[in-house]
Coordinates of C-alpha atoms in Angstrom, one line a residue:
X111 CA 130.0 122.2 97.4
X112 CA 128.9 118.3 98.8
X113 CA 127.3 116.0 95.4
X114 CA 123.7 115.5 95.6
X115 CA 122.7 112.4 94.2
X116 CA 119.7 112.7 92.1
X117 CA 116.4 112.0 92.9
X118 CA 116.9 113.4 96.6
X119 CA 116.8 116.5 98.2
X120 CA 119.7 117.7 100.7
X121 CA 118.4 117.3 103.7
X122 CA 116.5 113.6 102.6
X123 CA 118.4 112.3 106.2
X124 CA 118.2 114.1 108.8
X125 CA 116.2 113.8 111.5
X126 CA 113.3 114.6 112.1
X127 CA 110.7 115.2 115.2
X128 CA 106.8 116.4 115.9
X129 CA 104.6 116.8 118.0
X130 CA 102.2 114.0 117.3
X131 CA 99.8 114.6 120.6
X132 CA 99.9 115.6 123.8
X133 CA 102.2 112.9 124.8
X134 CA 104.3 111.4 122.1
X135 CA 106.8 113.0 119.5
X136 CA 107.8 110.8 116.2
X137 CA 111.4 110.7 115.6
X138 CA 112.4 110.3 111.8
X139 CA 115.8 109.5 111.5
X140 CA 117.7 107.2 109.2
X141 CA 114.1 105.7 107.5
X142 CA 113.3 104.8 111.1
X143 CA 110.2 105.8 112.9
X144 CA 109.7 105.7 116.8
X145 CA 107.0 106.8 118.5
X146 CA 108.4 107.8 122.8
X147 CA 107.5 110.3 125.4
X148 CA 107.2 114.1 124.7
X149 CA 108.8 114.9 128.2
X150 CA 111.8 114.6 129.5
X151 CA 111.2 111.7 132.6
X152 CA 113.8 114.2 135.2
X153 CA 112.2 117.8 134.3
X154 CA 109.5 117.3 131.8
X155 CA 112.2 118.6 129.2
X156 CA 110.2 119.3 125.6
X157 CA 111.7 116.5 123.3
X158 CA 110.5 118.0 119.8
X159 CA 113.4 120.5 120.4
X160 CA 115.6 118.2 121.4
X161 CA 118.6 117.3 119.7
X162 CA 119.1 113.8 117.7
X163 CA 121.9 111.5 117.0
X164 CA 120.9 109.5 114.0
X165 CA 123.8 108.1 113.4
X166 CA 123.4 106.6 117.1
X167 CA 119.5 106.3 117.4
X168 CA 119.7 109.3 120.3
X169 CA 117.7 112.4 121.5
X170 CA 119.7 114.5 124.3
X171 CA 116.7 116.5 126.4
X172 CA 117.5 120.1 125.4
X173 CA 117.1 120.9 129.5
X174 CA 119.5 119.6 131.0
X175 CA 121.3 116.9 128.9
X176 CA 120.2 113.7 129.7
X177 CA 120.6 111.0 126.4
X178 CA 118.5 108.8 126.2
X179 CA 118.7 105.2 123.4
X180 CA 115.8 105.6 121.2
X181 CA 115.6 102.1 120.5
X182 CA 114.7 101.1 124.1
X183 CA 114.7 104.3 126.2
X184 CA 117.5 103.7 128.0
X185 CA 118.8 106.9 130.0
X186 CA 122.4 106.0 128.8
X187 CA 123.7 110.2 130.1
X188 CA 122.4 112.9 132.0
X189 CA 120.5 113.7 135.4
X190 CA 117.3 111.8 134.5
X191 CA 116.7 108.5 137.0
X192 CA 113.8 106.8 134.9
X193 CA 114.3 105.9 131.1
X194 CA 112.3 107.3 128.4
X195 CA 109.1 105.6 127.5
X196 CA 109.4 104.4 123.7
X197 CA 106.7 103.5 122.5
X198 CA 107.2 101.6 119.2
X199 CA 110.2 101.1 117.0
X200 CA 108.4 101.9 113.1
X201 CA 109.1 101.1 109.9
X202 CA 110.1 104.2 107.7
X203 CA 107.7 103.2 105.2
X204 CA 104.9 103.6 107.6
X205 CA 101.8 106.7 107.7
X206 CA 101.4 108.1 111.1
X207 CA 97.5 108.7 111.0
X208 CA 96.5 111.8 112.9
X209 CA 94.4 111.6 116.1
X210 CA 91.0 110.5 116.2
X211 CA 89.0 111.9 118.6
X212 CA 85.7 109.1 119.3
X213 CA 83.5 112.1 120.9
X214 CA 83.2 112.9 116.7
X215 CA 82.4 109.7 115.7
X216 CA 78.8 108.3 114.7
X217 CA 76.9 105.9 117.0
X218 CA 75.9 102.5 115.3
X219 CA 72.4 103.0 114.2
X220 CA 70.7 100.4 116.0
X221 CA 71.8 102.4 119.1
X222 CA 71.7 105.8 117.7
X223 CA 68.9 108.3 119.6
X224 CA 65.7 107.1 118.8
X225 CA 65.9 104.2 117.2
X226 CA 63.7 101.0 117.2
X227 CA 64.2 98.2 119.1
X228 CA 65.7 95.5 117.7
X229 CA 63.5 92.0 117.2
X230 CA 60.7 93.7 119.5
X231 CA 56.9 93.8 118.4
X232 CA 55.5 97.6 117.7

């Protein structure tokens, strides 16, 4: 049995991939967070099911096994002709906010329907 250091749970360093928008996945590995395209550029494999190599910061598509460097998006092996779109490599302590829907944001009071025009005489 392998000892686990105090204050840590088994699996804290294991890579995690989660869908954050329709187009993006967040890959968390080794204290780093990478926002990347959710679909492989080869045949649209869903990278949230991909295999992550945390030691080398790589992800492999589950469909045809194309491997990409998560730092640059460069295709390292496999059938894809294009690189993976990597949006950003984020510091590990950053919290990625949930996606907001601007349609539900309130309009500023001055432009709200029925608001009195500013600077005009009544």
